[in-house]
Coordinates of C-alpha atoms and ligand atoms in Angstrom, one line a residue:
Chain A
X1 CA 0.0 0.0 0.0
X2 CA 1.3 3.7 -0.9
X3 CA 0.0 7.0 0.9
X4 CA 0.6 10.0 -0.5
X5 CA -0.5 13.3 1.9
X6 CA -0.4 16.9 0.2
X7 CA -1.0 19.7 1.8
X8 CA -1.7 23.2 0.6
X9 CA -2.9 26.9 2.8
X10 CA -2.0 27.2 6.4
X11 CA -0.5 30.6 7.1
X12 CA 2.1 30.6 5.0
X13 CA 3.1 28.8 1.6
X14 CA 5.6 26.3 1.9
X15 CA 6.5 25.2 -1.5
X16 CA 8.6 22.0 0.1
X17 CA 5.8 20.8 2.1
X18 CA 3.3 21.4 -0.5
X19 CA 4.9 18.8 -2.8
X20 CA 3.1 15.4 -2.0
X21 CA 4.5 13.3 0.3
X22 CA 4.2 9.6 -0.6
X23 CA 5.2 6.8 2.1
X24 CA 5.7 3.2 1.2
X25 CA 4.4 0.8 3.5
X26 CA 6.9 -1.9 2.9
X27 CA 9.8 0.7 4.1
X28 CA 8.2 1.8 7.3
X29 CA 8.8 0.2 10.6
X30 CA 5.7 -3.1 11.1
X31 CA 3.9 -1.4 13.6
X32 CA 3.6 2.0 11.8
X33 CA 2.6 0.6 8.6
X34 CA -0.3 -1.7 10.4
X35 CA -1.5 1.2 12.3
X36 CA -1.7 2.9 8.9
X37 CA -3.5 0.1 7.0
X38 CA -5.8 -0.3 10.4
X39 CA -6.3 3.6 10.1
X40 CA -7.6 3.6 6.5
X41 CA -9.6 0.7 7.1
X42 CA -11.1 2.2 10.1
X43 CA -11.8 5.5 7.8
X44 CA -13.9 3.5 5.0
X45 CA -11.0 5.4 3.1
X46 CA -12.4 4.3 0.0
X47 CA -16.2 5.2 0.5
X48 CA -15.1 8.6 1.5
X49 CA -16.5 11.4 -0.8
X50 CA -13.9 13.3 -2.9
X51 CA -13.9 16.7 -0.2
X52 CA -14.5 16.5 3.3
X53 CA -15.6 19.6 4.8
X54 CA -16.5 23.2 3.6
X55 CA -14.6 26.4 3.9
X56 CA -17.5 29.8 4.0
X57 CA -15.3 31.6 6.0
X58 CA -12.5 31.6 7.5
X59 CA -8.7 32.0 6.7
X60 CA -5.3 30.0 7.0
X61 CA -7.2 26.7 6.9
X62 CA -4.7 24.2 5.8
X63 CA -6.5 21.8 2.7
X64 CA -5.0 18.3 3.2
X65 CA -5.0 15.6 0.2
X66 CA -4.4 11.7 1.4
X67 CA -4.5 9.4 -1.4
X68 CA -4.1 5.7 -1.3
X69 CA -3.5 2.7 -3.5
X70 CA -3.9 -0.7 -2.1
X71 CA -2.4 -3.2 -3.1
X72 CA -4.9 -4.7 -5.4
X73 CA -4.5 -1.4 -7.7
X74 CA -7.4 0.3 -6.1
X75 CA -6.7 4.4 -6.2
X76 CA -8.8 6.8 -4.0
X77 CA -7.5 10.3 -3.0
X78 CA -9.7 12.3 -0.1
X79 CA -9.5 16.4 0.3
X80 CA -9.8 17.4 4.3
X81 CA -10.1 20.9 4.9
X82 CA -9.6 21.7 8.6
X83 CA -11.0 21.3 10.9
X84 CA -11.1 17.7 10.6
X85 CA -14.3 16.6 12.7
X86 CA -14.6 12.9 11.7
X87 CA -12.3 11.1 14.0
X88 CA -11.3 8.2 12.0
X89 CA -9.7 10.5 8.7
X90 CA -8.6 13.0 11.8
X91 CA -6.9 9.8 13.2
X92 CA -6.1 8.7 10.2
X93 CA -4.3 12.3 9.4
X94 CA -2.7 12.0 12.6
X95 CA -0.4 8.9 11.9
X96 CA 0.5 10.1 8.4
X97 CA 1.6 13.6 10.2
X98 CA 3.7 11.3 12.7
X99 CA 4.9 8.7 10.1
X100 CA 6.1 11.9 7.9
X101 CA 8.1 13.1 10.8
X102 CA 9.7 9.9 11.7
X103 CA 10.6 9.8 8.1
X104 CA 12.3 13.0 7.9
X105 CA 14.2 12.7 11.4
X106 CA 16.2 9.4 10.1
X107 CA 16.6 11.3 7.0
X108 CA 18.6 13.9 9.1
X109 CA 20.1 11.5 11.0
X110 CA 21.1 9.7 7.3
X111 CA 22.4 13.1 6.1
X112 CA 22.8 15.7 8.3
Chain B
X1 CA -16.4 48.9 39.4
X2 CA -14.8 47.6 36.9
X3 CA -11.7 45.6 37.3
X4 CA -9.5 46.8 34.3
X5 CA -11.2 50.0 33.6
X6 CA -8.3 51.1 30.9
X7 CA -7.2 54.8 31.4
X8 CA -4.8 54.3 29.0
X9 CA -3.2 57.2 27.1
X10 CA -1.2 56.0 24.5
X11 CA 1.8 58.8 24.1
X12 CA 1.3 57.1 19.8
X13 CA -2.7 57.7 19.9
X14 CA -3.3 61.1 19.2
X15 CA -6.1 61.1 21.9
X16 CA -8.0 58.3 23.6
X17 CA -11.0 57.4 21.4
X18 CA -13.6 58.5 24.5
X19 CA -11.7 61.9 24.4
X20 CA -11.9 61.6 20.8
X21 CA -15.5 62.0 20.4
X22 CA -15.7 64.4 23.1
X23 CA -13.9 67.0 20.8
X24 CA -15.8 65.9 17.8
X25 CA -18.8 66.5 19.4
X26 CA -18.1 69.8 21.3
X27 CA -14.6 71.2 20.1
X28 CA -14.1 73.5 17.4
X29 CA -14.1 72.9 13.4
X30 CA -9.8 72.7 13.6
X31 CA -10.0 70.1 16.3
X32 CA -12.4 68.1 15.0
X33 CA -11.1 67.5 11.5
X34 CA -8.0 66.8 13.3
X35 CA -9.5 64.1 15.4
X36 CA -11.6 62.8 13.0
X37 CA -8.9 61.7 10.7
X38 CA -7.9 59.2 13.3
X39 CA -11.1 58.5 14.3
X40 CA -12.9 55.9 12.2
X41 CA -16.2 54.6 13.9
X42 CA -19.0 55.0 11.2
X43 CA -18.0 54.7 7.7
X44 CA -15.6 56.0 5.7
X45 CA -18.0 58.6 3.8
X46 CA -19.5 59.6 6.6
X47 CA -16.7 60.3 8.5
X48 CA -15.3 62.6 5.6
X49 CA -18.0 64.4 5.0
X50 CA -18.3 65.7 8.3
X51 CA -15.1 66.5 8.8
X52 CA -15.8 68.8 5.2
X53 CA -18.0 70.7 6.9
X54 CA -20.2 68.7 9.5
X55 CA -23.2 68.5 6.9
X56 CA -24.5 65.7 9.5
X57 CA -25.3 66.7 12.7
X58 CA -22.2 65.0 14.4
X59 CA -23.2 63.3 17.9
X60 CA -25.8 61.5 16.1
X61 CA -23.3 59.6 13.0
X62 CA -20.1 59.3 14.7
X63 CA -21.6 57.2 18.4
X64 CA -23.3 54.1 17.2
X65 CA -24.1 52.9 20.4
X66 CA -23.8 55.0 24.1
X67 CA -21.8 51.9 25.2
X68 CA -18.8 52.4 23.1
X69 CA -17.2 54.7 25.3
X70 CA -14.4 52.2 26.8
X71 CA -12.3 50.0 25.9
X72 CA -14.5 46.3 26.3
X73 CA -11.4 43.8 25.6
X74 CA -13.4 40.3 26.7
X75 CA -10.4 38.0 26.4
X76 CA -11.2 33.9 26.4
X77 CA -8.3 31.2 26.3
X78 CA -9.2 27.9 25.6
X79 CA -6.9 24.9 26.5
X80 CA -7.6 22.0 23.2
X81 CA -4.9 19.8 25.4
X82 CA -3.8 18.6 21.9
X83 CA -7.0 17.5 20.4
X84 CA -8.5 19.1 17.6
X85 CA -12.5 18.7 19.1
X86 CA -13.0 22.3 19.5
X87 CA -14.0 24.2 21.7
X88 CA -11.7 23.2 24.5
X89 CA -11.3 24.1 28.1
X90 CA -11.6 27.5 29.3
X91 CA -8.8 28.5 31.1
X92 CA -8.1 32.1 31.3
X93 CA -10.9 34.8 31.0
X94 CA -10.6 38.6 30.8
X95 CA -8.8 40.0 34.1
X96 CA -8.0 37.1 35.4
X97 CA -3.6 36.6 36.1
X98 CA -1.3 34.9 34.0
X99 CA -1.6 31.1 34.3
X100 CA 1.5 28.8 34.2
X101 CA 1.2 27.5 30.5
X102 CA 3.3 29.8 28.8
X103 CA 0.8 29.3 25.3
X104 CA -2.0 30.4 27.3
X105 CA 0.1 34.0 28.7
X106 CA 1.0 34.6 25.1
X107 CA -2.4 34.2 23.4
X108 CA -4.0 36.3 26.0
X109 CA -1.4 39.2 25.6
X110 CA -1.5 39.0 22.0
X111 CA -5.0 39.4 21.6
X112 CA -4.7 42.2 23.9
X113 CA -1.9 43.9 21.9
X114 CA -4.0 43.8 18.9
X115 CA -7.4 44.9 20.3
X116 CA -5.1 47.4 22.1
X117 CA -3.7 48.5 18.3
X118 CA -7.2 48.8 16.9
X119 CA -8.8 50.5 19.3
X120 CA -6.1 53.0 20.8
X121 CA -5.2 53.6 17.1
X122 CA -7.9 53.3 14.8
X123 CA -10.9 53.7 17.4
X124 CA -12.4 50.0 16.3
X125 CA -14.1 48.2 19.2
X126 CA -13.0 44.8 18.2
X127 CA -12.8 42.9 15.1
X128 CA -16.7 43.8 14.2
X129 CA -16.5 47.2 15.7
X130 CA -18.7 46.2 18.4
X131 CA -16.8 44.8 21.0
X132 CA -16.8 41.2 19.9
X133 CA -15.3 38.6 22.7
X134 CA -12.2 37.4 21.8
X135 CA -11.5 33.9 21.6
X136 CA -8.6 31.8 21.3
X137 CA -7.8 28.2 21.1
X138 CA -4.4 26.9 21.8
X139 CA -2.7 23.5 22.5
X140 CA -4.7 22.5 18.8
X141 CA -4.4 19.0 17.5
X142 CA -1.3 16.9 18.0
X143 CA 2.3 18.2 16.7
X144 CA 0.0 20.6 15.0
X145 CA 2.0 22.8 12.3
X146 CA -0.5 26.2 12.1
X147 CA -3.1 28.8 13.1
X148 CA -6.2 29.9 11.8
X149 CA -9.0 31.9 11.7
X150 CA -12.4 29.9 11.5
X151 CA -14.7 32.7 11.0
X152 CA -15.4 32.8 14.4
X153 CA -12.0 32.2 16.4
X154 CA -8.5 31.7 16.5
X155 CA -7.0 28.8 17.0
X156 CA -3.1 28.0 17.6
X157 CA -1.0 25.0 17.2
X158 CA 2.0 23.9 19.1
X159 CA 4.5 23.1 16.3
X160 CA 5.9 20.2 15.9
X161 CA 9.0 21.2 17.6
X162 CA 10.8 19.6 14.4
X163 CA 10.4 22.6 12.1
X164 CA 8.4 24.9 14.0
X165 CA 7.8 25.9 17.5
X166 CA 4.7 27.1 18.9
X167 CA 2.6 29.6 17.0
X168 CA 1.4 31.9 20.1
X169 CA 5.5 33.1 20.4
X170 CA 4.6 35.2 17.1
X171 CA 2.9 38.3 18.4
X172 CA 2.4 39.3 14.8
X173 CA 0.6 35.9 14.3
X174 CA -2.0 35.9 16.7
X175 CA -2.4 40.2 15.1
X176 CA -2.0 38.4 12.0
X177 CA -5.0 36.0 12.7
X178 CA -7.2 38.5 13.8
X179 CA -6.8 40.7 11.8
X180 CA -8.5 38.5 9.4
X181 CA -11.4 38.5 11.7
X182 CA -11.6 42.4 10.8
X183 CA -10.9 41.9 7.3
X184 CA -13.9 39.3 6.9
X185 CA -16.3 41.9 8.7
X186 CA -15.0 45.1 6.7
X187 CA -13.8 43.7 3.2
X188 CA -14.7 41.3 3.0
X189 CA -12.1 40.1 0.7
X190 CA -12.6 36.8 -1.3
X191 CA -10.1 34.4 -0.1
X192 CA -8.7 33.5 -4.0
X193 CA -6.2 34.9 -5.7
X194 CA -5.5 38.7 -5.6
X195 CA -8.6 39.8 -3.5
X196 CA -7.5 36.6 -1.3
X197 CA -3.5 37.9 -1.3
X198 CA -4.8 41.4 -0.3
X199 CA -6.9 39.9 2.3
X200 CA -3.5 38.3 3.4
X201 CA -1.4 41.3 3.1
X202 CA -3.8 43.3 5.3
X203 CA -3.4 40.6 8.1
X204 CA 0.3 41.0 7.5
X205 CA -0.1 44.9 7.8
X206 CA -1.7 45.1 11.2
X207 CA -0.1 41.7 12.5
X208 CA 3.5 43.3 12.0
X209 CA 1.9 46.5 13.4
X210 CA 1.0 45.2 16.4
X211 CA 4.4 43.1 17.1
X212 CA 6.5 47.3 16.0
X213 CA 3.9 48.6 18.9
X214 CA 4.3 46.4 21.2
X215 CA 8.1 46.9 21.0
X216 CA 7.7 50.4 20.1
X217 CA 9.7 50.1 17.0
X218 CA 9.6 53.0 14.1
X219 CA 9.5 52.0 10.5
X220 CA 13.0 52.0 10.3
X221 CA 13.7 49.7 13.7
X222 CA 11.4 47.4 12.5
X223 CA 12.3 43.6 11.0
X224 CA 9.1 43.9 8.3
X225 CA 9.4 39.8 9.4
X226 CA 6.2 37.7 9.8
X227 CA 6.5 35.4 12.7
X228 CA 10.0 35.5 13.2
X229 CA 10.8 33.1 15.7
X230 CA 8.3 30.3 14.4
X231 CA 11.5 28.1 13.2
X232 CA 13.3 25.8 14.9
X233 CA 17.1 25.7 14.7
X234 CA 15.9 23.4 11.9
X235 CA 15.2 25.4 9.4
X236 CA 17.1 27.8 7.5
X237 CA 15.1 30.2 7.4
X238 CA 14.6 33.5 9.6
X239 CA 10.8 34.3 9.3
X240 CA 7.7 33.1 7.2
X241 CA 7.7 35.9 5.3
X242 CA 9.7 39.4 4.6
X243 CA 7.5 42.4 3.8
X244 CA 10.8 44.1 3.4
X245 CA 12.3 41.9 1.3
X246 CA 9.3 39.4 0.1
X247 CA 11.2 35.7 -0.8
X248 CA 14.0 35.8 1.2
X249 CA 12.6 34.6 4.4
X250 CA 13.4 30.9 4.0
X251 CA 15.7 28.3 2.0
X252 CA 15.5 25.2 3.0
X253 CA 15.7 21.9 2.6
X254 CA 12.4 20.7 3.9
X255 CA 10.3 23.5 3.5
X256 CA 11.8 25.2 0.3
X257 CA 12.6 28.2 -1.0
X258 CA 10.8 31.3 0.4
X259 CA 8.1 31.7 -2.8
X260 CA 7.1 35.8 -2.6
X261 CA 7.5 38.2 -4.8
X262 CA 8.3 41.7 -4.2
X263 CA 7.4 42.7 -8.0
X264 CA 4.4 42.6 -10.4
X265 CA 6.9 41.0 -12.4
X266 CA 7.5 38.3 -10.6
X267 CA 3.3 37.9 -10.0
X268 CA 2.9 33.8 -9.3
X269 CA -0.2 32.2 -11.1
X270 CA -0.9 29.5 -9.9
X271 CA -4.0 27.6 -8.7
X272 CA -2.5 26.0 -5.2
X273 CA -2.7 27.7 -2.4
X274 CA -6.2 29.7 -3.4
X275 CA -4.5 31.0 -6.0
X276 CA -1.6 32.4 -4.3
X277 CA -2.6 34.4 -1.0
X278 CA -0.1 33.5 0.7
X279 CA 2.7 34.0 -2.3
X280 CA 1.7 37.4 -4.2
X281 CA 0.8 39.4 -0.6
X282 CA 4.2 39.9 -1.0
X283 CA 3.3 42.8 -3.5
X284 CA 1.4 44.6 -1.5
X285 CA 3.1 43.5 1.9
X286 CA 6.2 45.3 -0.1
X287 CA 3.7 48.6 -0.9
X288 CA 3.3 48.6 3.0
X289 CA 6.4 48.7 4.0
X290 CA 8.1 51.4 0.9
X291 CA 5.0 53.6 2.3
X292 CA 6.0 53.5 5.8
X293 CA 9.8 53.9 5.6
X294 CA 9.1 56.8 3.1
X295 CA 7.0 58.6 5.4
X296 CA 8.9 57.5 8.5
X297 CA 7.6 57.4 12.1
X298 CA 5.8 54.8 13.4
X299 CA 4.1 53.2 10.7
X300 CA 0.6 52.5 12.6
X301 CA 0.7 56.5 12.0
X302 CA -0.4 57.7 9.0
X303 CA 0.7 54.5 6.8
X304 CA -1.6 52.6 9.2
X305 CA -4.0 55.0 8.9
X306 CA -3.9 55.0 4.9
X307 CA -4.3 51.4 5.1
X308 CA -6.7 50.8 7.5
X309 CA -9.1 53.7 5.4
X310 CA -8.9 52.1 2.7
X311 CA -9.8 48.6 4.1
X312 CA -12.8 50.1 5.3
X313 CA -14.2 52.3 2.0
X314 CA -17.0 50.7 0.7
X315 CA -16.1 50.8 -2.9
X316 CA -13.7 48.4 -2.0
X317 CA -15.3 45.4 -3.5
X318 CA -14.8 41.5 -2.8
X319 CA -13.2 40.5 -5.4
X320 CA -10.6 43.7 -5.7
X321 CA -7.3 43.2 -7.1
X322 CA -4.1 44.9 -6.5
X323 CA -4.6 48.0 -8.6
X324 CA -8.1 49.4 -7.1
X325 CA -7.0 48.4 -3.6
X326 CA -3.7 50.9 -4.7
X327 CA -6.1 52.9 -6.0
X328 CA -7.9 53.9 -2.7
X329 CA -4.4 53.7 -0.9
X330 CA -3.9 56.5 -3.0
X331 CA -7.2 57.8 -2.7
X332 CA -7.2 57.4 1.4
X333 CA -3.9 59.6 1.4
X334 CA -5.3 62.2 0.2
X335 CA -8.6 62.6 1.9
X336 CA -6.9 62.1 5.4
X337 CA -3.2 64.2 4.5
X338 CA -4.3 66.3 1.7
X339 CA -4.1 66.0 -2.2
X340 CA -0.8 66.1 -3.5
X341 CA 1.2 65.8 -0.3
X342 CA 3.6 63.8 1.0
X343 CA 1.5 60.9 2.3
X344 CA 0.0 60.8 -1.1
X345 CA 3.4 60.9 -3.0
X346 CA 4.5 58.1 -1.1
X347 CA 2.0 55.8 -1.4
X348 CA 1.7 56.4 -5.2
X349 CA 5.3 56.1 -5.1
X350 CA 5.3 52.6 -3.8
X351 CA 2.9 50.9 -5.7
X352 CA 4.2 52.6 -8.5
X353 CA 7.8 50.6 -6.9
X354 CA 6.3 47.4 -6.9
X355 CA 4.9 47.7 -10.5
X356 CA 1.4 48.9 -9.5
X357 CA 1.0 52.5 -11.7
X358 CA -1.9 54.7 -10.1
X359 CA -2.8 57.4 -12.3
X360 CA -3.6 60.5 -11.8
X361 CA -6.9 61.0 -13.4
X362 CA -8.0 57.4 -11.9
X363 CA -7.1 58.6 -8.5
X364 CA -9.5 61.3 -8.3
X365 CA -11.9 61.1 -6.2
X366 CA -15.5 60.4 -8.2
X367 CA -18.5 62.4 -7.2
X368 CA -19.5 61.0 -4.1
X369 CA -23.1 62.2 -2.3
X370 CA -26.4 60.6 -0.5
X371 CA -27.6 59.7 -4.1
X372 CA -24.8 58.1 -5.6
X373 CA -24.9 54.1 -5.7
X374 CA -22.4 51.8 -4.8
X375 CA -20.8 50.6 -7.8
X376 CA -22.5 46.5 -7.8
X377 CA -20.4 43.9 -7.2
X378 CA -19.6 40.8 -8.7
X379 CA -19.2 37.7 -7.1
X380 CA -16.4 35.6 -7.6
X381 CA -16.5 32.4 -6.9
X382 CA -13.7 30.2 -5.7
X383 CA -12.9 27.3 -7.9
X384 CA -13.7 24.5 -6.0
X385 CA -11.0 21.8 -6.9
Ligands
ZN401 ZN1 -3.6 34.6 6.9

């Protein structure tokens, strides 16, 4: 399974963090990777509609795009605009943030 | 009694807004133009025209409501404890002593710098005018990377503490937040593409105006940084922005290369990001600043002043771009300094520096009385995508 998370808004632009972010499964740590595939399963990931949440008003709001592709080929991407008020995508959103940072720590750590 | 009655008389504010209207209601023609220029409560037009020549009898127009006398800063902190189920736990209300969680102090003091800004400076009571309760919400979501403005509050996140630290240590940010609270009362400015990058630039405008108050900094002691100390010792990178010098905040590996520009030239199209708010207020964030340096001072002054008018003229229409926001810049400077003076040179002068060319002609002011209509406007709607 891949995840890719994109994010876009939030008080400033960063073009860095604005690219998409994709994480392999197979190269994260077991446990992370099953809380993941638990996590999207848990989120009816693939029932979800294409955007989650509305944006009247308001300003800063960061607009977050997860998209997954099992394994079987199946390809579903999800727009969350903050705040998140489902608490399975929220949680969901959570452990990508987390696996993200993980990722970029060893990568320090790799090349500092 | 109450228990922060504020007696406050800012040495920057020409006069206390409750003294204020006591000389526009009783002191002579000099004094009141004078203090009228400052003092923005009812609109724009109406403000102007009395000050021509107090064609509307003046107690009536310029005091909305008997209770806007004082200062009614009404302060609430809420504690999210990292979860993002708003609204969170009340923990500090208005009067009450700082608390031991650092976030909490620095949400409560920023909100009080900016109210302070707004309504020692530009006589607004709040971000509707009316004394609205302030509320923020800090400790939001989990290693949470922002702060925003939901239309009805602001909410702060903690950082990550990998690439950014908290987002309450920014005094400018939390101005910066509400300030878009205003905006969305006044403007309001579509959040897309150039009205959406003005709507930016204006939070930018008071935010850093509130951070060079609070340190009492002229336009030349001044950093012109947004949310400098947001970074960690991760990033290279100084600030989230430059109004100074737009793109040359950041350059880093993680978060990239600082994107502004300070130049029409250099205008980004592009449709992330709603079309670039946070990337082309660098344009008019620049503007700002060549305005204020020009004319010196502090810069809540009269390029505060200049600003804050033309936020607030009602021909300034949702979907505005660059130019006829300049335009009433230029327009603003005028009615409040005089036509042709130095205020207006400048601020011509700057747009005209960061590729923005107000004319002369198209400056002038159009015939403007109780029968004229607002010009209609046109909605623009976001793309939804
Ligand atoms: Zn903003």
């Amino acid at each position: 399974m891949r995840i890719e998370l994109k994010r876009e808004g939030g008080v400033a632009f960063f073009p860095g963090l604005n690219r998409p972010r994709g994480l392999d499964l197979a190269s994260l740590p077991p446990e992370t990777a099953e809380a993941l595939q638990r996590a999207v399963r848990e989120a009816r990931f693939f029932e979800q509609p294409a955007t989650v949440g509305t944006a009247a008003r308001g300003a800063d709001r960061i607009r977050y795009t997860i998209t997954v592709e099992d394994d079987g080929g199946r390809r579903h991407s999800v727009q969350l605009l903050e705040p998140v008020e489902e608490p399975h995508l929220r949680a969901l959103l959570e452990l990508l943030k987390q696996a993200e940072k993980t990722q970029r720590a060893s990568a320090r750590a790799q090349h500092p | 009694m109450r228990p922060h009655s504020r007696h406050r008389h800012s040495l920057h504010c020409i006069l206390p807004p409750y003294l204020s209207r006591e000389i526009a209601r009783n002191g002579t023609r000099e004094q009141r133009e004078r203090i009228l220029r400052t003092l923005s409560i009812d609109t724009t037009f109406r403000s102007m025209r009395v000050a021509r020549g107090a064609m509307i009898p003046l107690g009536q127009r310029l005091i909305p409501s008997p209770m806007m006398v004082e200062s009614q800063l009404q302060r609430t902190i809420y504690d999210m404890k990292n979860t993002e189920a708003l609204p969170g736990t009340v923990v500090r209300t208005e009067g009450q002593g700082d608390t031991s969680d650092v976030c909490v102090n620095e949400a409560y003091n920023g909100l009080g710098a900016t109210y302070d800004l707004f309504w020692e400076v530009f006589a607004r009571n709040s971000i509707d005018g009316m004394g609205m309760p302030l509320h923020a919400h800090v400790h939001y979501g989990e290693n949470y990377n922002n702060a925003f403005w939901d239309g009805e509050r602001m909410v702060f996140g903690d950082g990550d503490g990998d690439l950014f630290n908290r987002f309450t240590i920014a005094v400018d940010i939390i101005g910066h937040e509400l300030t878009h609270g205003v905006t969305e009362h006044d403007g309001p400015l579509t959040y897309f593409s150039q009205s959406g990058a003005l709507n930016e630039s204006i939070s930018d405008v008071f935010g850093s105006l509130v951070k060079q108050r609070v340190l009492n900094q002229k336009a030349d002691q001044a950093d012109w940084l947004i949310g400098e100390g947001l970074f960690t010792d991760n990033v290279e990178g100084v600030a989230l922005r430059s109004m100074k010098d737009p793109g040359t905040a950041y350059d880093d590996d993680v978060l990239g290369k600082d994107p502004q520009p300070g130049h029409m030239r250099s205008f980004v199209k592009t449709w992330e990001d709603n079309g670039g708010v946070h990337i082309n207020s660098g344009i008019p964030n620049r503007a700002f600043y060549l305005v204020a340096t020009q004319l010196g001072g502090y810069a809540w002054e009269r390029a505060g002043h200049i600003w804050y008018e033309a936020l607030r003229d009602p021909r300034l229409r949702s979907n505005a771009g660059f130019g006829s926001f300049a335009r009433l810049t230029v327009m603003a400077a005028g009615r409040l300094y005089g036509s042709d003076k130095d205020e207006e040179k400048a601020v011509r002068d700057a747009w005209n520096q960061v590729g923005i060319r107000v004319s002369r002609e198209r400056a002038g002011e159009p015939a403007w009385g109780p029968g004229v209509q607002l010009p209609q406007q046109a909605q623009q709607q976001p793309p939804t995508h």
